XYZ file of C-alpha atoms in Angstrom:
662
model
C -63.532 6.508 -48.949
C -65.615 9.022 -48.194
C -68.048 9.791 -45.245
C -71.570 8.805 -46.548
C -73.890 12.122 -45.766
C -76.360 12.076 -42.826
C -80.041 10.938 -42.675
C -82.526 12.062 -40.075
C -85.727 9.890 -39.110
C -88.335 12.183 -36.865
C -91.783 9.458 -35.996
C -93.722 11.496 -33.335
C -96.240 9.697 -31.455
C -98.620 11.312 -29.723
C -99.317 10.694 -25.889
C -96.403 7.765 -25.502
C -95.165 7.183 -22.589
C -92.286 5.316 -20.939
C -94.622 4.257 -18.112
C -97.438 1.767 -20.121
C -94.319 1.071 -22.651
C -91.866 -0.546 -19.896
C -94.010 -2.571 -19.050
C -94.662 -4.265 -22.900
C -91.430 -4.291 -23.539
C -90.745 -6.376 -20.701
C -92.908 -8.934 -21.483
C -91.081 -9.192 -25.578
C -95.102 -6.652 -26.397
C -92.711 -4.192 -27.907
C -88.972 -5.653 -29.393
C -88.847 -3.439 -32.416
C -89.259 -0.390 -29.671
C -87.058 -2.430 -27.388
C -84.035 -3.266 -29.872
C -83.914 0.717 -31.023
C -83.118 2.241 -27.206
C -80.913 -0.508 -26.627
C -78.834 0.373 -29.386
C -78.950 4.366 -28.562
C -79.971 7.036 -26.503
C -83.275 7.219 -24.047
C -84.868 9.515 -21.752
C -88.138 10.791 -20.108
C -89.052 14.315 -21.863
C -90.255 17.247 -21.011
C -93.484 19.182 -23.100
C -94.652 22.420 -22.750
C -97.251 24.001 -21.318
C -100.155 24.341 -21.616
C -100.155 20.531 -23.294
C -102.139 21.833 -26.239
C -101.288 19.085 -29.539
C -101.279 22.209 -32.162
C -98.143 24.320 -30.445
C -96.225 20.844 -28.010
C -95.358 19.851 -32.340
C -95.274 23.128 -33.899
C -92.853 23.818 -31.019
C -91.025 20.602 -31.914
C -89.756 20.961 -35.008
C -89.303 25.182 -35.138
C -87.180 24.559 -31.540
C -89.119 27.684 -30.915
C -91.760 28.376 -27.817
C -96.108 29.804 -28.754
C -94.956 33.381 -28.355
C -92.166 33.035 -31.151
C -93.680 30.837 -33.192
C -97.990 31.391 -33.346
C -99.596 28.153 -33.411
C -102.189 28.596 -30.310
C -104.308 26.168 -29.977
C -106.853 23.904 -31.841
C -108.625 26.769 -34.061
C -107.917 30.688 -35.314
C -110.198 32.901 -36.779
C -110.934 33.355 -40.494
C -107.799 36.623 -40.900
C -111.380 38.329 -42.785
C -113.033 37.672 -39.561
C -115.905 35.782 -41.259
C -115.725 32.955 -38.795
C -113.066 30.684 -37.896
C -110.889 27.201 -39.125
C -108.432 24.374 -38.094
C -105.554 26.187 -37.080
C -103.257 26.806 -40.591
C -99.315 26.716 -41.413
C -99.723 30.245 -42.809
C -100.537 31.148 -38.930
C -96.702 30.310 -37.749
C -94.451 32.882 -37.957
C -91.153 31.122 -37.573
C -89.456 28.279 -39.500
C -89.951 25.043 -38.940
C -86.934 22.678 -39.485
C -87.747 21.451 -43.478
C -87.781 25.478 -44.197
C -84.291 25.215 -42.459
C -83.196 21.977 -44.514
C -85.266 23.143 -47.499
C -82.528 26.836 -46.922
C -79.427 24.197 -47.436
C -80.803 22.183 -50.558
C -82.145 19.514 -48.671
C -84.678 16.716 -49.450
C -87.532 16.747 -46.674
C -90.592 14.902 -46.780
C -93.052 15.505 -43.842
C -96.369 13.718 -43.508
C -99.317 13.859 -41.269
C -97.956 16.872 -39.181
C -100.209 19.318 -36.246
C -100.517 22.095 -37.958
C -99.302 21.686 -41.221
C -102.172 22.702 -43.659
C -101.692 23.797 -46.389
C -98.607 22.204 -47.574
C -95.798 23.857 -48.007
C -93.495 24.569 -51.351
C -90.424 22.906 -49.440
C -87.710 20.833 -51.204
C -89.643 17.450 -51.061
C -93.361 16.500 -50.505
C -95.187 17.581 -47.889
C -98.799 15.528 -46.673
C -100.982 17.891 -44.167
C -102.995 16.726 -41.520
C -106.186 17.302 -43.139
C -104.849 14.610 -46.200
C -106.427 11.211 -44.070
C -109.765 13.003 -43.493
C -112.821 11.531 -44.884
C -115.417 13.946 -45.885
C -118.609 10.814 -46.210
C -119.731 7.253 -46.892
C -116.683 4.869 -48.787
C -118.776 5.162 -51.377
C -119.028 8.108 -52.105
C -116.105 10.473 -54.170
C -112.780 11.715 -51.747
C -111.181 13.844 -53.251
C -107.746 15.033 -52.016
C -108.488 18.348 -50.523
C -106.435 21.592 -51.945
C -103.653 22.213 -50.555
C -103.335 18.853 -48.778
C -100.269 17.586 -50.843
C -97.455 19.129 -52.245
C -96.130 19.034 -55.284
C -99.730 18.612 -55.843
C -99.211 16.459 -58.257
C -98.737 13.992 -56.561
C -101.995 13.759 -54.864
C -103.203 11.191 -57.437
C -99.900 8.809 -56.222
C -100.873 9.375 -52.186
C -105.080 9.157 -52.632
C -105.655 5.787 -53.493
C -103.194 5.297 -50.182
C -105.849 6.782 -47.568
C -107.896 3.913 -45.724
C -111.786 4.801 -45.433
C -113.070 4.396 -41.532
C -116.246 2.539 -44.369
C -113.200 0.019 -45.357
C -113.357 -0.934 -41.487
C -115.057 -4.144 -40.692
C -115.757 -5.614 -37.463
C -112.517 -8.111 -38.475
C -109.988 -5.051 -38.494
C -110.207 -4.573 -35.402
C -110.285 -8.148 -33.228
C -106.712 -7.481 -32.384
C -107.585 -4.276 -30.577
C -111.705 -5.571 -29.521
C -111.355 -9.498 -29.306
C -115.618 -9.113 -29.069
C -115.591 -6.288 -32.243
C -118.234 -8.361 -34.081
C -119.879 -8.699 -30.824
C -119.523 -5.516 -29.514
C -121.187 -3.948 -32.925
C -125.011 -5.963 -32.284
C -124.314 -4.446 -28.840
C -123.209 -0.236 -28.716
C -121.379 0.500 -32.347
C -120.247 3.577 -30.634
C -116.562 2.945 -29.617
C -116.212 0.484 -32.026
C -117.048 3.092 -34.623
C -113.898 5.605 -33.424
C -112.288 2.649 -33.628
C -112.202 1.776 -36.697
C -111.916 5.192 -37.384
C -109.212 6.139 -35.808
C -107.146 2.970 -37.074
C -107.992 3.531 -40.575
C -105.874 7.466 -39.553
C -103.135 5.712 -38.824
C -102.585 3.311 -41.633
C -103.366 6.263 -44.324
C -100.131 8.187 -42.551
C -98.042 4.841 -42.019
C -99.126 4.135 -46.024
C -98.006 7.397 -47.472
C -95.036 7.752 -45.125
C -93.748 4.674 -46.188
C -94.673 4.801 -49.722
C -92.520 8.050 -49.430
C -89.214 6.638 -47.925
C -89.877 3.818 -50.929
C -90.049 5.970 -54.092
C -88.186 9.586 -53.338
C -84.989 10.899 -52.398
C -84.433 12.244 -48.651
C -82.565 13.781 -46.365
C -84.942 14.231 -43.275
C -87.707 12.742 -42.454
C -90.702 14.004 -40.709
C -93.922 11.371 -39.511
C -96.616 12.017 -37.214
C -98.579 9.418 -35.711
C -101.732 10.992 -33.761
C -102.935 7.183 -33.470
C -101.500 6.608 -29.397
C -102.993 9.909 -28.143
C -106.175 9.374 -30.117
C -106.960 5.876 -29.039
C -106.509 7.210 -25.031
C -109.341 9.222 -25.215
C -111.409 6.735 -25.955
C -110.710 3.805 -24.270
C -107.596 4.610 -21.641
C -110.323 4.840 -18.852
C -111.253 0.544 -19.899
C -107.437 0.270 -19.147
C -105.935 -2.597 -16.725
C -106.379 -2.195 -13.725
C -110.993 -1.176 -14.220
C -111.506 1.810 -12.978
C -114.867 2.360 -10.439
C -117.114 3.625 -12.881
C -116.464 1.028 -15.772
C -118.815 -1.900 -15.739
C -117.540 -5.787 -15.924
C -118.797 -5.594 -19.418
C -116.966 -2.363 -20.883
C -114.328 -3.730 -18.720
C -113.600 -7.288 -20.531
C -114.640 -6.179 -23.591
C -111.968 -3.240 -23.901
C -109.433 -3.732 -22.025
C -107.176 -4.895 -24.587
C -107.361 -1.698 -26.477
C -103.960 0.728 -25.279
C -102.082 -2.684 -25.323
C -103.151 -3.162 -28.848
C -102.581 0.184 -29.872
C -98.890 0.422 -28.841
C -98.347 -3.041 -30.148
C -99.819 -1.569 -33.835
C -96.981 1.192 -33.454
C -94.130 -1.576 -32.537
C -95.007 -2.952 -35.672
C -95.206 -0.122 -38.041
C -92.083 1.045 -36.528
C -90.391 -2.253 -37.194
C -90.944 -1.395 -41.555
C -90.333 2.605 -40.619
C -86.657 1.259 -39.385
C -85.702 -0.421 -42.087
C -86.388 1.202 -45.521
C -84.605 4.037 -43.503
C -81.384 1.443 -42.977
C -78.697 0.932 -40.774
C -76.674 4.103 -41.726
C -80.459 6.845 -41.319
C -80.486 8.261 -37.164
C -84.307 8.204 -36.126
C -85.368 9.976 -33.544
C -88.722 9.091 -31.586
C -90.436 10.877 -29.461
C -94.462 12.047 -28.063
C -94.850 15.547 -27.423
C -96.170 14.462 -23.014
C -96.453 11.031 -21.732
C -100.669 9.936 -20.880
C -102.052 8.965 -17.367
C -102.759 4.779 -17.430
C -102.647 3.886 -13.765
C -104.892 4.160 -10.453
C -104.662 8.151 -11.065
C -106.794 8.863 -14.123
C -109.303 10.623 -13.890
C -113.282 10.370 -14.225
C -114.240 11.218 -17.543
C -116.665 12.556 -16.748
C -114.959 15.671 -14.517
C -111.763 15.931 -16.369
C -110.763 17.331 -20.028
C -108.777 16.227 -22.694
C -105.680 17.666 -20.541
C -106.566 16.073 -18.071
C -105.041 13.186 -18.852
C -102.231 14.521 -19.638
C -98.730 13.838 -18.270
C -95.629 16.568 -17.964
C -93.691 13.808 -18.923
C -93.229 11.853 -22.763
C -91.190 9.708 -24.653
C -88.013 10.194 -26.829
C -84.870 7.302 -28.471
C -82.541 8.393 -30.899
C -80.146 5.846 -32.223
C -77.775 5.627 -35.682
C -74.284 6.015 -36.568
C -72.971 8.604 -34.392
C -75.070 7.828 -31.162
C -73.428 6.502 -28.754
C -75.444 3.301 -27.413
C -76.755 2.989 -24.251
C -76.847 6.207 -23.237
C -79.300 8.292 -20.816
C -80.513 11.354 -21.989
C -80.764 13.751 -18.765
C -83.214 16.889 -18.638
C -84.991 16.858 -22.297
C -87.076 19.202 -23.835
C -89.956 19.445 -26.269
C -87.389 22.726 -27.228
C -84.708 20.800 -28.080
C -85.867 18.435 -31.105
C -84.766 20.890 -34.152
C -81.131 21.664 -31.902
C -80.514 18.567 -32.465
C -81.880 17.301 -35.695
C -79.682 20.985 -36.705
C -76.739 19.409 -35.097
C -77.013 16.136 -36.629
C -76.952 17.742 -39.959
C -73.723 19.605 -38.574
C -76.081 23.048 -39.080
C -75.455 25.912 -36.661
C -78.902 26.073 -34.235
C -80.064 29.439 -33.888
C -79.630 31.654 -30.911
C -83.207 32.470 -30.640
C -83.795 28.160 -29.712
C -84.004 28.240 -25.983
C -83.594 25.067 -26.315
C -79.839 22.798 -26.963
C -78.559 20.061 -28.263
C -78.804 15.968 -26.871
C -74.217 16.466 -27.893
C -74.042 13.909 -24.900
C -75.329 11.262 -26.867
C -73.228 11.704 -29.377
C -70.316 9.525 -30.482
C -68.851 13.278 -31.456
C -69.483 15.527 -28.190
C -69.299 19.297 -29.871
C -71.058 21.946 -29.384
C -72.943 22.662 -32.954
C -72.293 26.165 -33.441
C -74.373 29.227 -33.455
C -76.216 32.092 -35.854
C -78.087 34.684 -34.273
C -81.385 33.472 -36.150
C -82.336 31.305 -38.906
C -85.418 33.752 -39.866
C -84.216 36.157 -42.484
C -85.757 36.732 -45.632
C -84.858 33.658 -47.709
C -86.553 33.031 -50.468
C -85.829 29.511 -51.043
C -87.696 28.082 -47.631
C -90.004 27.000 -48.923
C -92.531 28.584 -47.309
C -95.585 29.673 -47.991
C -96.104 33.174 -49.796
C -98.139 35.432 -47.613
C -101.369 35.661 -49.584
C -101.902 32.201 -50.103
C -105.506 31.234 -49.223
C -107.161 27.977 -48.139
C -110.030 26.073 -49.827
C -112.749 26.629 -47.401
C -115.136 23.409 -47.698
C -111.832 21.703 -46.948
C -110.769 24.021 -43.575
C -114.803 22.972 -42.771
C -114.106 19.736 -42.552
C -111.353 19.624 -41.332
C -113.743 21.656 -38.487
C -115.933 19.118 -37.956
C -113.791 16.660 -37.446
C -112.581 19.043 -34.098
C -115.550 19.056 -33.120
C -116.521 15.040 -33.005
C -113.951 15.077 -31.309
C -114.487 17.073 -28.727
C -111.511 19.347 -29.489
C -113.575 22.297 -29.918
C -117.272 23.296 -29.111
C -119.410 24.014 -32.454
C -119.620 27.246 -33.347
C -122.909 29.258 -32.164
C -125.424 31.577 -34.577
C -123.396 34.439 -33.446
C -120.358 34.214 -35.379
C -118.100 37.507 -34.072
C -118.931 36.165 -30.544
C -117.277 32.410 -32.337
C -114.408 34.524 -33.720
C -113.736 36.469 -30.407
C -113.683 33.864 -27.978
C -111.765 31.477 -30.405
C -109.488 34.313 -30.266
C -109.375 34.635 -26.357
C -108.613 31.348 -26.011
C -105.628 30.894 -28.461
C -104.624 34.617 -26.499
C -105.164 32.859 -23.657
C -103.227 29.110 -24.369
C -100.319 32.490 -25.803
C -100.450 34.011 -21.635
C -100.421 30.493 -20.123
C -97.452 29.482 -22.587
C -95.739 32.815 -21.725
C -95.974 32.271 -18.115
C -94.020 28.423 -18.380
C -91.572 30.220 -19.894
C -90.893 33.308 -17.247
C -92.082 36.015 -20.126
C -93.837 37.184 -16.409
C -94.690 40.567 -17.754
C -95.368 39.861 -21.502
C -98.233 37.678 -20.059
C -99.658 39.585 -17.902
C -100.117 42.064 -20.474
C -101.715 39.304 -22.231
C -104.254 38.278 -19.011
C -104.758 41.926 -19.212
C -106.445 42.556 -22.729
C -108.908 39.102 -22.260
C -112.466 40.424 -22.467
C -114.433 41.028 -19.425
C -115.663 37.702 -19.467
C -113.322 35.896 -20.564
C -110.861 37.951 -17.906
C -113.565 37.477 -14.933
C -113.016 33.776 -14.456
C -111.779 32.736 -11.650
C -109.164 30.069 -12.776
C -107.742 33.377 -14.754
C -107.936 36.118 -11.920
C -105.577 33.778 -10.662
C -103.532 34.109 -13.472
C -103.389 36.931 -13.492
C -102.868 37.151 -9.404
C -100.468 35.199 -9.924
C -98.828 36.880 -12.925
C -98.816 40.388 -11.147
C -97.107 39.083 -7.993
C -94.298 37.672 -10.219
C -93.466 41.555 -11.096
C -93.787 42.494 -8.085
C -96.798 44.566 -8.177
C -98.969 43.277 -4.423
C -101.051 45.376 -4.710
C -102.127 44.302 -7.106
C -102.196 40.500 -6.577
C -103.929 41.132 -3.266
C -106.950 42.977 -5.496
C -107.131 40.038 -7.550
C -107.154 37.734 -4.833
C -109.684 39.634 -3.026
C -111.922 38.797 -5.439
C -111.616 35.833 -5.391
C -113.197 35.717 -1.943
C -116.121 34.581 -1.973
C -114.805 32.139 -5.225
C -115.099 28.581 -2.482
C -113.633 26.205 -5.746
C -110.669 28.987 -5.602
C -109.896 28.985 -2.807
C -106.831 26.814 -2.214
C -105.117 28.264 -4.536
C -106.150 31.476 -3.357
C -104.039 31.825 0.115
C -101.076 29.686 -1.500
C -101.108 33.111 -3.320
C -101.395 34.438 -0.324
C -98.575 32.655 1.348
C -96.500 33.364 -1.743
C -96.988 37.254 -1.398
C -96.764 37.233 2.414
C -93.100 35.608 1.196
C -91.716 38.663 -0.475
C -92.959 40.431 2.529
C -90.483 38.742 4.475
C -93.254 37.791 6.492
C -92.566 34.044 6.803
C -94.747 32.578 10.135
C -98.063 34.635 8.163
C -96.902 32.470 4.965
C -97.141 29.619 7.325
C -100.364 30.688 7.950
C -102.165 30.647 4.652
C -100.074 27.773 2.713
C -101.875 25.475 6.141
C -105.160 26.726 5.441
C -105.026 26.393 1.048
C -103.984 23.181 3.136
C -106.988 22.554 3.916
C -108.959 23.222 1.102
C -106.025 20.804 -1.435
C -104.743 18.942 1.154
C -103.522 16.626 -1.908
C -101.572 19.186 -4.195
C -98.393 18.765 -4.656
C -97.247 22.308 -5.469
C -98.592 23.486 -2.697
C -97.174 20.571 -0.382
C -93.581 21.921 -2.056
C -94.043 25.103 -1.181
C -94.413 24.104 2.601
C -91.254 21.936 2.282
C -89.592 25.583 0.580
C -90.786 27.903 3.699
C -90.373 24.776 6.162
C -86.467 24.496 4.984
C -86.147 28.227 5.515
C -88.074 28.230 8.945
C -84.664 26.200 9.471
C -86.641 22.473 10.253
C -85.216 20.634 7.278
C -86.806 17.317 8.779
C -90.367 18.525 8.368
C -89.671 19.913 4.719
C -87.897 16.122 4.057
C -91.121 14.850 5.549
C -93.342 17.117 2.301
C -91.231 16.673 -0.036
C -91.941 13.651 0.586
C -95.585 13.657 0.689
C -95.263 15.825 -2.542
C -93.334 13.254 -4.619
C -95.368 11.090 -3.362
C -98.103 12.298 -5.629
C -96.513 13.507 -7.868
C -93.337 11.549 -8.786
C -91.991 13.816 -11.928
C -91.361 17.270 -9.848
C -87.731 18.379 -9.978
C -88.125 21.345 -7.672
C -89.679 18.690 -5.445
C -86.406 16.414 -6.474
C -84.586 18.831 -5.976
C -85.385 20.369 -2.726
C -85.320 16.822 -0.748
C -81.955 16.936 -1.586
C -81.595 20.579 -0.078
C -83.112 19.052 3.427
C -80.968 15.693 3.599
C -77.913 17.544 2.935
C -78.879 20.234 5.914
C -79.573 16.642 7.440
C -76.934 15.464 6.948
C -78.214 12.539 5.120
C -75.547 12.963 1.909
C -75.786 10.073 -0.430
C -79.614 10.359 0.653
C -79.039 13.536 -1.140
C -77.025 12.742 -4.134
C -79.787 10.606 -5.321
C -82.241 13.572 -5.136
C -79.966 15.719 -6.508
C -80.276 13.013 -9.397
C -83.282 12.321 -9.836
C -83.745 16.656 -10.175
C -81.624 16.747 -12.571
C -82.125 13.484 -14.378
C -85.757 15.211 -15.010
C -84.624 18.824 -15.196
C -81.597 19.163 -16.744
C -82.153 23.175 -17.271
C -82.426 23.592 -13.849
C -79.452 25.369 -12.603
C -80.017 24.823 -8.687
C -80.180 21.051 -9.054
C -76.445 21.517 -11.096
C -75.787 23.561 -7.384
C -77.172 20.878 -4.966
C -75.494 17.778 -6.868
C -72.323 19.583 -7.217
C -73.035 20.050 -3.389
C -74.266 16.399 -2.437
C -70.922 15.252 -4.470
C -68.989 17.095 -2.356
C -70.017 15.962 0.547
C -69.818 11.816 -0.676
C -66.315 12.898 -1.054
C -65.957 12.338 -4.906
C -65.003 16.195 -5.715
C -63.942 16.020 -9.802
C -67.638 15.064 -10.362
C -68.562 18.266 -7.703
C -66.610 20.778 -10.456
C -68.320 18.857 -12.800
C -71.541 19.673 -11.682
C -71.124 22.988 -11.000
C -69.552 23.812 -13.894
C -73.260 22.819 -15.479
C -74.988 25.467 -13.546
C -73.587 27.950 -13.784
C -73.063 26.922 -17.429
C -77.374 27.938 -17.224
C -76.817 30.920 -14.715
C -73.247 32.629 -14.885
C -74.405 35.261 -12.350
C -75.597 32.934 -9.445
C -73.375 33.646 -6.206
C -74.354 30.464 -4.355
C -72.785 28.824 -6.911
C -69.538 30.607 -7.751
C -68.427 30.811 -3.828
C -69.456 26.585 -3.993
C -67.239 26.073 -7.096
C -64.515 27.579 -4.414
C -65.065 24.483 -1.644
C -64.676 22.960 -4.754
C -61.256 24.298 -6.458
C -59.908 24.887 -3.231
C -60.269 20.776 -2.055
C -58.967 20.032 -5.342
C -56.101 22.234 -4.418
C -56.037 24.232 -7.268
C -55.591 27.695 -6.217
C -56.584 29.569 -9.789
C -59.753 27.936 -9.855
C -60.557 29.288 -6.924
C -59.627 32.938 -7.244
C -62.146 33.134 -9.944
C -64.618 31.980 -8.940
C -64.036 34.093 -5.465
C -63.769 37.324 -8.629
C -67.150 35.751 -10.178
C -68.888 35.326 -6.998
C -67.938 39.083 -5.858
C -68.406 40.414 -9.365
C -72.226 38.771 -8.709
C -72.826 39.996 -5.401
C -71.821 43.507 -6.711
C -74.072 43.241 -9.799
C -77.017 41.558 -8.249
C -77.031 44.341 -5.150
C -77.087 47.906 -7.705
C -80.131 45.757 -9.829
C -77.840 44.941 -12.778
């Protein structure tokens, strides 16, 4: 009997969050997702910074960060500098997973993916994220935007599957807004938004299911933006009632988000039936979304302020173990995991990992240097491809209507310059989050003067200078912020970090305490202050501060890791183990968290698992002197003298390398 070839279905639910989903599953309101999770692996997936959808979904599809794929905003300058357009697939600088699969003669269908217009000529079908955008009233002609579908002759087949918002009457949204008819008479703006978003979601789903039924495929990727878009319009009305929400609005719209999630569960049921039991399904989001008392007031917060750094992921299929918990998955792991499912090697230029711990065969994927070598058979656009200007204008207007971008000003050159600067700022922030500090500083320093002098950007430059060891330059930037009243918390936080670099612990403590008077609830500051208390030999104070930080940011792995260390120093080994497990679960790639876990395991007498944890640490950080020294203690406890001596040798070698700066 021959083994069937693998098939993979990737489903993107923008902003979906286990914190919202779990209560619905408990109430039996999302049975399809509950069943999928029960028969597979699942976890909280870490986003990337900054949390902008075009950048995030491109990283998901490529396995690479923004500096490598080049998608850094919702809009970008036109190639000739004559204006701006929605960010384009032509601007992506590396291959997406569907290009890699095209090289291997595997057939893909991709529907609605962010930054996918114009559709690429892959082996299979691509329907871009501009396909379903309405350009006028329902009674007017609705042509498919040029370049929205590949192959182009499918446009006539797929066009009738779209649903126009004008076809959605008040009855269509009754499951979301029970008083829809009354709301239409009282205030139709929100009802119109719901109709428009529902139409877009249905259009994407109808096209995806049509392709699944009518054409063979190896890989299917479909992106649903609905949860995120509905949340930006209606999450403020979700229970519990926020102070600024009237009783009437709360009554009218409190059920919308629950209804949206339930609708996605129904669509998921259809996708799974069409995919069949032999398909591996990856359901995921790019980030989470605030839904409780931590929600910001919409009058004082932008769209990104509602995002949470942990989204959701669930994987199930014939090669996936049931009931497995994924620890520390990130968006950059998705493409390596898909490649592993197809038994293809992962590029060494992809920083993520395949989730082999969830697979029946946990063999790590093979490695190649890169998939980026030129190929005529990868389904990418030729260099001279042109985008239709009219469809670009329509798509840009929708981004303006959504509030993602400001309307272009009359000064076209200024609009182009501002767009380029905003994208460069996103790129720099992404670089900082990935540890590419010198490169980030170079980008930040090149920003136009108007951006460069912004207090928030100046603070980012100060941070980058500090991380690069330029203490004098950092101080100069912080001095320039002395008269910025809203920047003092960040200023004193960085002054404290600079004092630490100079070995002035007491001075650092003074700066951190001053910062706390300006930002008493800042979890990053509380975590830094806790770390300093540890350094000063005050583990009790440190533990209390770490707990305060965790109370405000319960999914910050750094604070859990620090709390584990504080408990270890206090001899509270069981509490240390619990905290270390939380840290590893939140950030599997954090080497020191695995070291802390190993120390806690050794302290409670679980030496075998302590050895596994310290080896996991050293996989992520080969030259970690403290980890090698701890490994010596672990293997001596196990009676494995050879392994202990090997780590003693490696510790010495790492110590020499560190002292020589190599």
